mmCIF file with all atom_site columns, C-alpha atoms in Angstrom:
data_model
loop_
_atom_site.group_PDB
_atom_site.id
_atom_site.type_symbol
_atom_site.label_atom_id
_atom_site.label_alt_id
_atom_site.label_comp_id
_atom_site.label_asym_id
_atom_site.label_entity_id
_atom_site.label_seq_id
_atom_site.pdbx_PDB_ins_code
_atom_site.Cartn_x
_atom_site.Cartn_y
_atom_site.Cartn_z
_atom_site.occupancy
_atom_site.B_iso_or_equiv
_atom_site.pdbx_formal_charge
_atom_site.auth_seq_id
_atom_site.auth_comp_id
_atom_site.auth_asym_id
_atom_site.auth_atom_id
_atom_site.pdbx_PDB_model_num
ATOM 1   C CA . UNK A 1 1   ? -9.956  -27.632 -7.419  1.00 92.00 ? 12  UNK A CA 1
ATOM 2   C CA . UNK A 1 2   ? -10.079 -26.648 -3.805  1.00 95.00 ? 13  UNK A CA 1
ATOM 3   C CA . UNK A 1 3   ? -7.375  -24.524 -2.068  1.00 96.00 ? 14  UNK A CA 1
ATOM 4   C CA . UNK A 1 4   ? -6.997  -23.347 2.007   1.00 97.00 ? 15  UNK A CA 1
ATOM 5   C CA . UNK A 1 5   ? -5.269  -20.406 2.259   1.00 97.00 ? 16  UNK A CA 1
ATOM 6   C CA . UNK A 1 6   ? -3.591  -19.777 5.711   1.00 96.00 ? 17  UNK A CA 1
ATOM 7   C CA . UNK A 1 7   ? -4.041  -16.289 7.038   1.00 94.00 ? 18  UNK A CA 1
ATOM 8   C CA . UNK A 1 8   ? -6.113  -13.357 5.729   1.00 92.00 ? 19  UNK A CA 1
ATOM 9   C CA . UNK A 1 9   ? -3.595  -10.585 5.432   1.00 89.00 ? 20  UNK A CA 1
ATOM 10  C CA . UNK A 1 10  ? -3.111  -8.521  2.316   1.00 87.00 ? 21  UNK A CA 1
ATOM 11  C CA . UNK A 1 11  ? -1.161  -11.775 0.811   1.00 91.00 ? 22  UNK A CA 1
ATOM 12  C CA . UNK A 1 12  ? -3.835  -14.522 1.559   1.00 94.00 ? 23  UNK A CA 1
ATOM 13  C CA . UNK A 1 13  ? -6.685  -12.213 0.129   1.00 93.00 ? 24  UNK A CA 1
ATOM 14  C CA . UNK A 1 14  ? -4.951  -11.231 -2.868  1.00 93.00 ? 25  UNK A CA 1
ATOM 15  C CA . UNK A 1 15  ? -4.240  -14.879 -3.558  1.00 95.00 ? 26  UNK A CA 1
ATOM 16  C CA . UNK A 1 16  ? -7.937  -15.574 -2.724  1.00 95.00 ? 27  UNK A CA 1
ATOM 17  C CA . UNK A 1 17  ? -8.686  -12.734 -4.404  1.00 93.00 ? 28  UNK A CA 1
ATOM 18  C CA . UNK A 1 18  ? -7.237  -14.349 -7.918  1.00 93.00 ? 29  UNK A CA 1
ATOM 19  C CA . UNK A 1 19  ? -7.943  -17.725 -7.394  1.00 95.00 ? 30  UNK A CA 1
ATOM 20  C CA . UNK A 1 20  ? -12.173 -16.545 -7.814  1.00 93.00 ? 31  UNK A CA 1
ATOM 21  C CA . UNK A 1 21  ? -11.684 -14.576 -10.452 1.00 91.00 ? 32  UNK A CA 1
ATOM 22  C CA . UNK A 1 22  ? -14.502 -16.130 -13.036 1.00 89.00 ? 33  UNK A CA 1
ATOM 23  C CA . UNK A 1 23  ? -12.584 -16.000 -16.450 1.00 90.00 ? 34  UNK A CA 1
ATOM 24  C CA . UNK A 1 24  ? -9.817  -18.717 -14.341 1.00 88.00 ? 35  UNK A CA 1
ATOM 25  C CA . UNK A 1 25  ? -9.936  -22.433 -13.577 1.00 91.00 ? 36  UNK A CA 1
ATOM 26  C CA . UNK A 1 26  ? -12.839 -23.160 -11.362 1.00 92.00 ? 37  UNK A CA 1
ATOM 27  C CA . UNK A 1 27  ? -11.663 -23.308 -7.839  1.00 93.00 ? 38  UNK A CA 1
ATOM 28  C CA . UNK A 1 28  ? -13.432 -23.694 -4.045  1.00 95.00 ? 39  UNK A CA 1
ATOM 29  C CA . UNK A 1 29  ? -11.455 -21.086 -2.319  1.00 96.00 ? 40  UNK A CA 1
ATOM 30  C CA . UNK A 1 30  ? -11.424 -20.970 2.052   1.00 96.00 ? 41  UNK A CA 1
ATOM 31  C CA . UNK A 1 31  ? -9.364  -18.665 3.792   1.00 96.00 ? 42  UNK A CA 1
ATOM 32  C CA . UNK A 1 32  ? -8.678  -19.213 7.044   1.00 96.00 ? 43  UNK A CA 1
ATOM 33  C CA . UNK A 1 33  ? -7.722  -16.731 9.471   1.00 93.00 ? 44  UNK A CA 1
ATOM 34  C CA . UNK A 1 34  ? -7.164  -16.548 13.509  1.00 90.00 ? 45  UNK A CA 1
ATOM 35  C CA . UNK A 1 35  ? -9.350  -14.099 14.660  1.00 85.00 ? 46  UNK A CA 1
ATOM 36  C CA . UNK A 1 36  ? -12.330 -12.113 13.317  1.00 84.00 ? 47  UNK A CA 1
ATOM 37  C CA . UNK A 1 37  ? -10.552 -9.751  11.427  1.00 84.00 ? 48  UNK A CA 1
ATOM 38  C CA . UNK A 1 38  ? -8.973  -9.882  7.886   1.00 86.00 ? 49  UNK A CA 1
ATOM 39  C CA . UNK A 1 39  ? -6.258  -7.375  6.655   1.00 84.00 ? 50  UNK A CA 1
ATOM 40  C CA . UNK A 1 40  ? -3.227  -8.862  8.827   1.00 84.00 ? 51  UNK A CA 1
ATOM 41  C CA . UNK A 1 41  ? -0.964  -5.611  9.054   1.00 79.00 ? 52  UNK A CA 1
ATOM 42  C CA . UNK A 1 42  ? -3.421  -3.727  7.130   1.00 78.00 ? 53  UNK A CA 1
ATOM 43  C CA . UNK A 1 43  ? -6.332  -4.178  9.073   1.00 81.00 ? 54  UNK A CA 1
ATOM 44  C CA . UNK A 1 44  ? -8.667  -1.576  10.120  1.00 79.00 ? 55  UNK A CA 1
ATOM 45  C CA . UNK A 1 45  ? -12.301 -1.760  11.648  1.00 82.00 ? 56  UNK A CA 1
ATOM 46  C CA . UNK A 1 46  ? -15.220 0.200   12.606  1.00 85.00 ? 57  UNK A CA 1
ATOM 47  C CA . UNK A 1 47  ? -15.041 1.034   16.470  1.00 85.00 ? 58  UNK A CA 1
ATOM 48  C CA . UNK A 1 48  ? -18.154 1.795   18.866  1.00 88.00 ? 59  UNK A CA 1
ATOM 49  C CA . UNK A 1 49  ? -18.776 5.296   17.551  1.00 90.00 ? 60  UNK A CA 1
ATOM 50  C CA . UNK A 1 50  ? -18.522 4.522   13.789  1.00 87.00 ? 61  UNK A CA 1
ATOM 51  C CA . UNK A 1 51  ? -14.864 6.128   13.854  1.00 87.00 ? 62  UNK A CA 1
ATOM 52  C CA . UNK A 1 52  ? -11.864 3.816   11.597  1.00 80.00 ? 63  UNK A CA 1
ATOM 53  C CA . UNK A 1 53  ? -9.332  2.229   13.695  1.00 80.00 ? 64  UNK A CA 1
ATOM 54  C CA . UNK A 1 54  ? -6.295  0.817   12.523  1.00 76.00 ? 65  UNK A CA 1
ATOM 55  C CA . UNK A 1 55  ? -4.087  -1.747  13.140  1.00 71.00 ? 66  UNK A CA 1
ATOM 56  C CA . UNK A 1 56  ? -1.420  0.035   12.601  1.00 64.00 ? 67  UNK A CA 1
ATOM 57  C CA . UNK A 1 57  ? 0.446   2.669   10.932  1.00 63.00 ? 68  UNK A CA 1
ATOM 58  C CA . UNK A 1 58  ? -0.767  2.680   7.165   1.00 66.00 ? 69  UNK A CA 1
ATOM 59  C CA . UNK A 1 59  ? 0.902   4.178   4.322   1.00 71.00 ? 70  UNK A CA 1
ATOM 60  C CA . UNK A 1 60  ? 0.475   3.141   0.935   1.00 76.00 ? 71  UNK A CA 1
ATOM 61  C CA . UNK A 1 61  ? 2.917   4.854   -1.793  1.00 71.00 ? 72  UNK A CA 1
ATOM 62  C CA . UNK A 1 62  ? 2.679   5.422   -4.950  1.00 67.00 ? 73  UNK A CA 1
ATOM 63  C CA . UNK A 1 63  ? 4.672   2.497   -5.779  1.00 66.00 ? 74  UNK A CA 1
ATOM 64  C CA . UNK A 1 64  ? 2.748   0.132   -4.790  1.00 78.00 ? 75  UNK A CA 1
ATOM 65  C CA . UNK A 1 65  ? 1.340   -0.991  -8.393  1.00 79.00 ? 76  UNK A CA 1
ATOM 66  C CA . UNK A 1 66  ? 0.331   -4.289  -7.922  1.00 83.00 ? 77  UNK A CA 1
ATOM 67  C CA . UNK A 1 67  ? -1.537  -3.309  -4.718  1.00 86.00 ? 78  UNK A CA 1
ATOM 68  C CA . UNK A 1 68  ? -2.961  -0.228  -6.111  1.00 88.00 ? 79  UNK A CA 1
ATOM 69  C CA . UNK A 1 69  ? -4.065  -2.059  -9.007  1.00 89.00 ? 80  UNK A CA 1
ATOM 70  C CA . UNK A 1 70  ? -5.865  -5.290  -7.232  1.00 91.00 ? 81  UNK A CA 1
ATOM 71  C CA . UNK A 1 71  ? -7.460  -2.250  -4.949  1.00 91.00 ? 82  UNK A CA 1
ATOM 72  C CA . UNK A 1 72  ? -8.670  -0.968  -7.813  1.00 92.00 ? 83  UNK A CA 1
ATOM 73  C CA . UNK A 1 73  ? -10.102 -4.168  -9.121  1.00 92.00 ? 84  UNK A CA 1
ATOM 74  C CA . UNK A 1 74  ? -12.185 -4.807  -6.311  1.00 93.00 ? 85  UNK A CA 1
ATOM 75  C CA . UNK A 1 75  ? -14.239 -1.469  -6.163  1.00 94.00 ? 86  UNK A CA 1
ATOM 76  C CA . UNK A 1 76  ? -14.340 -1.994  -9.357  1.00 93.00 ? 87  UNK A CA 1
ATOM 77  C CA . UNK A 1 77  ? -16.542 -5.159  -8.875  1.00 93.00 ? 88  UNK A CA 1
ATOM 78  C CA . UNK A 1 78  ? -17.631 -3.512  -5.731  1.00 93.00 ? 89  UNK A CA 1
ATOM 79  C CA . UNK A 1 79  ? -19.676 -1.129  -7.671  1.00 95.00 ? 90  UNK A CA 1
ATOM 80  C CA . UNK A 1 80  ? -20.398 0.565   -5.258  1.00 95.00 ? 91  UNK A CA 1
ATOM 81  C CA . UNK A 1 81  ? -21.805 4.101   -6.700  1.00 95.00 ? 92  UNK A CA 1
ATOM 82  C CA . UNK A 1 82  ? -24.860 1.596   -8.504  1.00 96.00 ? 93  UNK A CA 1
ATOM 83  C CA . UNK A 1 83  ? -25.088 -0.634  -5.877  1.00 96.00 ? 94  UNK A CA 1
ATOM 84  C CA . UNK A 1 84  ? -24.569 1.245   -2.075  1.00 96.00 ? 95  UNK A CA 1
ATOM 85  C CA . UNK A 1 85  ? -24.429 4.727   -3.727  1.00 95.00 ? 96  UNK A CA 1
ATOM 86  C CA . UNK A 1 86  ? -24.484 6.081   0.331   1.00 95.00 ? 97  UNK A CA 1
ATOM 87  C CA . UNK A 1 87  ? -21.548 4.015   0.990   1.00 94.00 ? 98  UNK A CA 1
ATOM 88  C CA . UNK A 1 88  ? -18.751 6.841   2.464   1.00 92.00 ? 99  UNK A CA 1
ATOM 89  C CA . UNK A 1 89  ? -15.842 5.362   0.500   1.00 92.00 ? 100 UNK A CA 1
ATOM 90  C CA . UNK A 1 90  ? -17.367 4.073   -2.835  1.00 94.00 ? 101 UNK A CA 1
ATOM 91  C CA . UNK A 1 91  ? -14.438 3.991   -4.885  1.00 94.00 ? 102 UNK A CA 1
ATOM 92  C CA . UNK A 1 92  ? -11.012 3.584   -4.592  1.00 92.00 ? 103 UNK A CA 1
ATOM 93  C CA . UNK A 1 93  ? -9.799  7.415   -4.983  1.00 92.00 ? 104 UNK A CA 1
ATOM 94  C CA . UNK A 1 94  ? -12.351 7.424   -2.046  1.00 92.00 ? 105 UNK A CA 1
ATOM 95  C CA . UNK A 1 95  ? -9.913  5.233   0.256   1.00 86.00 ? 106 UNK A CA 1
ATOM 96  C CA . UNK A 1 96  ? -6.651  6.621   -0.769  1.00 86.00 ? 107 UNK A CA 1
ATOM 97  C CA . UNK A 1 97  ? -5.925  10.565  -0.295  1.00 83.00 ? 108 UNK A CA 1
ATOM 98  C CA . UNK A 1 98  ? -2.196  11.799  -2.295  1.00 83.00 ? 109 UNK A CA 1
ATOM 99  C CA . UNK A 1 99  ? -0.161  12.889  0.040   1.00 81.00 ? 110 UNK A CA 1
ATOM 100 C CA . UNK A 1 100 ? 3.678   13.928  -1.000  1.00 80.00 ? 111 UNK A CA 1
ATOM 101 C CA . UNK A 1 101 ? 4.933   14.929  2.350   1.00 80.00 ? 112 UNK A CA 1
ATOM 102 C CA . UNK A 1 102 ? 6.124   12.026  4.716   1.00 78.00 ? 113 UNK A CA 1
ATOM 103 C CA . UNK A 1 103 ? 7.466   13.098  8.367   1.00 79.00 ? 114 UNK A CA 1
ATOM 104 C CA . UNK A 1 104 ? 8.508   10.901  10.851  1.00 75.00 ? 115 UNK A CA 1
ATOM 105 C CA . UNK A 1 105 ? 10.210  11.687  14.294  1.00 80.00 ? 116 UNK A CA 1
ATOM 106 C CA . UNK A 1 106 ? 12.920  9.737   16.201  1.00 81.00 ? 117 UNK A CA 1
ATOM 107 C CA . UNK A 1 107 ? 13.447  9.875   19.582  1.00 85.00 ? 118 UNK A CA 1
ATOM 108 C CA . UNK A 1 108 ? 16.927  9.962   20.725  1.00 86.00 ? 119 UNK A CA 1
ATOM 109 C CA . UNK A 1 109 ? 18.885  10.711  23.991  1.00 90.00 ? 120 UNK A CA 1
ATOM 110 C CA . UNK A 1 110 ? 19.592  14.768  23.159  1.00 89.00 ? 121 UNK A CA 1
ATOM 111 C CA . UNK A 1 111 ? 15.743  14.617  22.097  1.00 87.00 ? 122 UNK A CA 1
ATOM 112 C CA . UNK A 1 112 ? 13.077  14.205  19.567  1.00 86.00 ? 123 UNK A CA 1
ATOM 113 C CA . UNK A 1 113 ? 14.445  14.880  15.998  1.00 83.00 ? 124 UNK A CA 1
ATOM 114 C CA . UNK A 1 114 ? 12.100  15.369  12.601  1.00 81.00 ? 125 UNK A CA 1
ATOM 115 C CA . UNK A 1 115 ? 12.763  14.140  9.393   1.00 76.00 ? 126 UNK A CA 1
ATOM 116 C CA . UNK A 1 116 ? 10.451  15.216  6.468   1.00 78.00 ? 127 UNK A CA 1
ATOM 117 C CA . UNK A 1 117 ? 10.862  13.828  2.857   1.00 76.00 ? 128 UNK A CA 1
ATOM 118 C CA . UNK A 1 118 ? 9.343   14.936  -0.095  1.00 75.00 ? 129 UNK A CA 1
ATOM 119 C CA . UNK A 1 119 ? 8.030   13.062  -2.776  1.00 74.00 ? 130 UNK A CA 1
ATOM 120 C CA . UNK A 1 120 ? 6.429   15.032  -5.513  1.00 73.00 ? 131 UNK A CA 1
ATOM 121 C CA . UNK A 1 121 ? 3.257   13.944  -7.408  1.00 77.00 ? 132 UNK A CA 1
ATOM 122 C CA . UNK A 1 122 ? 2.821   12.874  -11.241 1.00 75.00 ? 133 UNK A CA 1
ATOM 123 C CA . UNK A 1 123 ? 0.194   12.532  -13.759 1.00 79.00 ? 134 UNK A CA 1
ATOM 124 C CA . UNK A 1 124 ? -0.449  8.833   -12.979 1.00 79.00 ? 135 UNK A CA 1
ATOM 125 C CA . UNK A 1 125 ? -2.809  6.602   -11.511 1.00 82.00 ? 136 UNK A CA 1
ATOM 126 C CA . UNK A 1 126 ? -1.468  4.102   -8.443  1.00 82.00 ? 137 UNK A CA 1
ATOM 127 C CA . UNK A 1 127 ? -1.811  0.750   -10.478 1.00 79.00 ? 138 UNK A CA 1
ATOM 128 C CA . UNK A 1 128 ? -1.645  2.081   -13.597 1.00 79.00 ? 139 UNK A CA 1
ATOM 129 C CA . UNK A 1 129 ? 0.830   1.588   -16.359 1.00 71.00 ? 140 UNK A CA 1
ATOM 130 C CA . UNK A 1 130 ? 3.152   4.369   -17.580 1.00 67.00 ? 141 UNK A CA 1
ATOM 131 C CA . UNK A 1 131 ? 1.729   5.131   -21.184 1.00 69.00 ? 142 UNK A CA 1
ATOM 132 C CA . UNK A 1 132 ? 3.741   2.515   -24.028 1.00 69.00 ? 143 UNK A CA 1
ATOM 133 C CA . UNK A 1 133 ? 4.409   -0.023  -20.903 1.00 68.00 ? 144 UNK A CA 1
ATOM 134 C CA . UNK A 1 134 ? 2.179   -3.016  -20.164 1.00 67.00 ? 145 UNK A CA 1
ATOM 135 C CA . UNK A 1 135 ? 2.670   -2.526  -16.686 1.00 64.00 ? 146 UNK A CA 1
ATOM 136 C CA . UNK A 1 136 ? 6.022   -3.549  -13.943 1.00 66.00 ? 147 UNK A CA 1
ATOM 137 C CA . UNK A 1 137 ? 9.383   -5.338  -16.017 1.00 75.00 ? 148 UNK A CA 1
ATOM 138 C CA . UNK A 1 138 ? 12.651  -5.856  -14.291 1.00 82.00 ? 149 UNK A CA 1
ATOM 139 C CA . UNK A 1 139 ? 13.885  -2.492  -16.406 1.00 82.00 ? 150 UNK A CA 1
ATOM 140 C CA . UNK A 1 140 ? 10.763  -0.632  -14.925 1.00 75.00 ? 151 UNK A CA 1
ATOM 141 C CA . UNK A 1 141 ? 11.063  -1.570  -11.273 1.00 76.00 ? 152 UNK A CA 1
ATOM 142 C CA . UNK A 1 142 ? 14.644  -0.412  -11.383 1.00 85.00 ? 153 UNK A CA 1
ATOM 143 C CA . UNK A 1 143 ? 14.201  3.037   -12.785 1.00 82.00 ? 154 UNK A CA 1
ATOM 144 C CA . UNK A 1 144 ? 11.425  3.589   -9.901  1.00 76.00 ? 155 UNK A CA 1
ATOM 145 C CA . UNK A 1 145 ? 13.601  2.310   -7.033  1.00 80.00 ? 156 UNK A CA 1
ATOM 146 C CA . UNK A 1 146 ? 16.627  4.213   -8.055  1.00 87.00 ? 157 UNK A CA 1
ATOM 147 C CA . UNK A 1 147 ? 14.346  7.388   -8.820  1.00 80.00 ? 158 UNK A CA 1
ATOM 148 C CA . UNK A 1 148 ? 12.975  7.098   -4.982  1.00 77.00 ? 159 UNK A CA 1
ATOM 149 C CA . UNK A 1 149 ? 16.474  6.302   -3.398  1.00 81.00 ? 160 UNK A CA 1
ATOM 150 C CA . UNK A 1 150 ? 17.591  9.728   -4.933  1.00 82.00 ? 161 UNK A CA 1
ATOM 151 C CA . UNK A 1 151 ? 14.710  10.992  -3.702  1.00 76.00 ? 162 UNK A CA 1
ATOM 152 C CA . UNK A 1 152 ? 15.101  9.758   -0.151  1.00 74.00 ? 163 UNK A CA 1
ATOM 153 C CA . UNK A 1 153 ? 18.564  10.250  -0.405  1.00 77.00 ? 164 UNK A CA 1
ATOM 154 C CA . UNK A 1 154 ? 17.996  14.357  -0.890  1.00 74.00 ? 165 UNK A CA 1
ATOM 155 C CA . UNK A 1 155 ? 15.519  14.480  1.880   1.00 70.00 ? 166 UNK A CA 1
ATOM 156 C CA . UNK A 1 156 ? 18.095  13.080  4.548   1.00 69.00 ? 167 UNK A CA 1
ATOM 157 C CA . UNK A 1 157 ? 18.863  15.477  6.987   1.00 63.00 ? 168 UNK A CA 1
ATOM 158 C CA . UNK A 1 158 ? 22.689  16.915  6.996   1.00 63.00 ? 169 UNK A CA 1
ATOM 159 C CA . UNK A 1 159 ? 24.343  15.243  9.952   1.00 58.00 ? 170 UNK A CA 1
ATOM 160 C CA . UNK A 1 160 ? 28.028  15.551  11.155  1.00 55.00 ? 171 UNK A CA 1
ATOM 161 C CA . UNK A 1 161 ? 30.143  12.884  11.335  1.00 50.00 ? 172 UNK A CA 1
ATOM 162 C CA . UNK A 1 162 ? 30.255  9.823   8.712   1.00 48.00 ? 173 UNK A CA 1
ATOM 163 C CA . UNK A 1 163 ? 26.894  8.069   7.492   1.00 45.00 ? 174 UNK A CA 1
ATOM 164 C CA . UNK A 1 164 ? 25.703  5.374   10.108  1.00 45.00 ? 175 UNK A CA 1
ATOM 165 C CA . UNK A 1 165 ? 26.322  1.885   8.625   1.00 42.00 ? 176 UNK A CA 1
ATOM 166 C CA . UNK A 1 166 ? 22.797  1.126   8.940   1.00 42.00 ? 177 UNK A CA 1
ATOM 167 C CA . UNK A 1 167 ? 22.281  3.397   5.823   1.00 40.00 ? 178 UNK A CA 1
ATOM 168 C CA . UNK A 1 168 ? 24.876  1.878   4.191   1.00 40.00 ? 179 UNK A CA 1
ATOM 169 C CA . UNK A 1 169 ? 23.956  -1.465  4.959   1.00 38.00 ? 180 UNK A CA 1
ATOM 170 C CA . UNK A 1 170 ? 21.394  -3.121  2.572   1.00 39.00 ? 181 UNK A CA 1
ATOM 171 C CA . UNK A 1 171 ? 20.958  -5.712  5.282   1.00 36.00 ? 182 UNK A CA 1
ATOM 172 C CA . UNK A 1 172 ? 19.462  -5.007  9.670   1.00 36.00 ? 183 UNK A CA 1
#
């Protein structure tokens, strides 16, 4: 089998990503991709003095399983401790650093305005099941999102006057 894949951002190479893997069909996999760099959105590069550069703005959360966990796949194969041991980022918990605190700032016409939220750490693993789940149902999806909109819910800022409609909205 031989498959194209259009584009190399975080979709294409996942897809790529699966389509190789050796215990599946045997398959001739080609990305193709405008440009010299892969990552689409998540992009980031190596500039003239060694330093990262990104794309853009990257944040990965904790809920992210199904990223976390293909992430985690690769190094895996990687290998990098036996096989580039002075590699900087060798593993995964390398590239990622937990951070709870998220601030953003908005600038409107009275001035700039913070918002901080707060999202507190547990004992898991990005990409791992909970312990007695086999990883992301329907049931288990919902439980997160509703735990994070109460989350993100508390961390709004008190504001006078009624709630925009864009909050309300589940829709631009």
């Amino acid at each position: 089998m031989r498959v194209a894949i259009l584009g190399g951002g975080m979709a294409g190479l996942a897809a790529a990503w699966r389509l190789s893997d050796p215990d599946g069909p045997p398959c001739e996999v080609t990305v193709y991709q405008r440009g010299w760099r892969l990552g689409g959105k998540g992009a980031s590069s190596r500039g003239v003095h060694g330093r990262i550069e990104e794309h853009g703005l990257h944040v990965w959360l904790g809920y992210y399983e199904n990223a976390f966990r293909l992430v985690r796949e690769v190094y895996s194969e990687l290998d990098r401790p036996t096989r580039d041991p002075t590699c900087p980022i060798r593993t995964w918990r390398d590239a990622f650093a937990p951070a709870s605190a998220i601030g953003l700032g908005e600038d409107r016409p009275e001035g700039w305005t913070d918002w901080l939220a707060w999202f507190p750490e547990d004992d898991r693993l990005p990409g791992e099941a909970p312990p007695g789940e086999d990883g992301i149902d329907v049931a288990v999806f919902l439980r997160h999102v509703l735990a994070l909109m109460a989350r993100f819910a508390g961390s709004l800022p008190e504001r006078d006057g009624p709630v925009p409609r864009a909050l309300l909205s589940s829709r631009p």
